[in-house]
Coordinates of C-alpha atoms in Angstrom, one line a residue:
S11 CA 132.8 -23.6 24.7
P12 CA 129.1 -23.8 23.6
A13 CA 128.5 -27.0 25.6
R14 CA 129.8 -25.3 28.8
D15 CA 127.6 -22.3 28.1
V16 CA 124.5 -24.6 27.7
F17 CA 125.5 -26.4 30.9
T18 CA 125.9 -23.2 32.8
W19 CA 122.7 -21.6 31.6
T20 CA 120.7 -24.8 32.3
A21 CA 122.2 -25.0 35.8
M22 CA 120.9 -21.5 36.4
V23 CA 117.5 -22.3 35.1
S24 CA 117.4 -25.4 37.3
G25 CA 118.4 -23.3 40.3
Y26 CA 115.5 -21.0 39.8
V27 CA 113.1 -23.9 39.3
Q28 CA 114.3 -25.6 42.5
N29 CA 113.6 -22.4 44.4
R30 CA 110.1 -22.1 42.8
M31 CA 111.1 -19.0 40.9
V32 CA 109.4 -20.1 37.6
E33 CA 109.1 -16.6 36.1
E34 CA 112.8 -15.9 36.6
A35 CA 113.6 -19.4 35.2
R36 CA 111.5 -18.6 32.1
G37 CA 113.2 -15.2 31.6
L38 CA 116.6 -16.8 31.7
F39 CA 115.4 -19.7 29.5
D40 CA 114.2 -17.3 26.9
K41 CA 117.6 -15.5 26.8
M42 CA 119.6 -18.7 26.4
P43 CA 121.6 -18.6 23.2
E44 CA 121.4 -22.4 22.8
R45 CA 119.2 -25.0 24.5
N46 CA 119.4 -28.8 24.7
E47 CA 117.1 -31.5 26.0
V48 CA 118.1 -30.9 29.6
S49 CA 117.4 -27.2 29.3
W50 CA 113.9 -27.8 27.9
N51 CA 113.1 -30.5 30.5
A52 CA 114.3 -28.2 33.3
M53 CA 111.9 -25.5 32.2
L54 CA 109.1 -28.0 31.7
A55 CA 109.7 -29.4 35.2
G56 CA 109.4 -25.9 36.6
Y57 CA 106.0 -25.4 35.2
V58 CA 104.8 -28.9 36.3
Q59 CA 106.2 -28.5 39.9
G60 CA 104.4 -25.2 40.1
E61 CA 101.2 -26.8 38.9
R62 CA 101.1 -24.6 35.9
M63 CA 100.0 -27.2 33.4
E64 CA 98.7 -24.8 30.8
M65 CA 102.2 -23.2 30.5
A66 CA 103.8 -26.7 30.6
K67 CA 101.5 -27.8 27.7
E68 CA 102.4 -24.7 25.7
L69 CA 106.1 -25.4 26.2
F70 CA 105.7 -29.2 25.5
D71 CA 103.9 -28.4 22.2
V72 CA 106.9 -26.4 20.9
M73 CA 109.7 -28.5 22.3
P74 CA 112.1 -29.6 19.5
F75 CA 112.9 -32.8 21.3
R76 CA 110.9 -35.0 23.7
N77 CA 112.4 -37.9 25.5
V78 CA 110.9 -40.4 28.0
S79 CA 111.6 -37.9 30.8
T80 CA 109.7 -35.2 29.0
W81 CA 106.6 -37.4 28.5
N82 CA 106.8 -38.7 32.1
T83 CA 107.0 -35.2 33.5
M84 CA 103.9 -34.2 31.7
I85 CA 102.0 -37.3 32.5
T86 CA 102.9 -37.0 36.2
G87 CA 101.9 -33.4 36.2
Y88 CA 98.5 -34.1 34.9
A89 CA 98.0 -37.0 37.3
Q90 CA 99.0 -34.9 40.3
C91 CA 96.6 -32.1 39.2
G92 CA 93.8 -34.6 39.0
D93 CA 93.5 -34.5 35.3
V94 CA 93.7 -38.3 34.9
S95 CA 92.1 -38.3 31.4
E96 CA 94.8 -35.9 30.0
A97 CA 97.5 -38.0 31.7
K98 CA 96.0 -41.1 30.0
N99 CA 95.7 -39.3 26.7
L100 CA 99.4 -38.4 26.7
F101 CA 100.4 -41.8 27.9
D102 CA 98.6 -43.3 24.9
K103 CA 100.4 -40.8 22.5
M104 CA 103.8 -41.6 23.9
P105 CA 106.0 -42.8 21.1
K106 CA 107.9 -45.4 23.0
R107 CA 107.6 -46.7 26.6
D108 CA 110.1 -48.4 28.7
P109 CA 109.1 -52.0 29.4
V110 CA 108.3 -52.7 33.0

């Protein structure tokens, strides 16, 4: 079934990401026949964890869906890299925020 395929592909991308094999993750991501929010967020997390914010931003800009997790990943990534102004900029652009 297609859902199982997306799940399997995403699990493999996540496995590469967890092992800091971002290039391999991206190669697999690009070959995926179908992607969902989890797939996109897994790849985004790989770039952020590897402190590759330029690549993360490129991916973020073309993502067909962005959820709270997507925005939080980017904001956290910029903050951890010391780019507080870009973190704040994204925070201000975030369409909806969870009340604290």
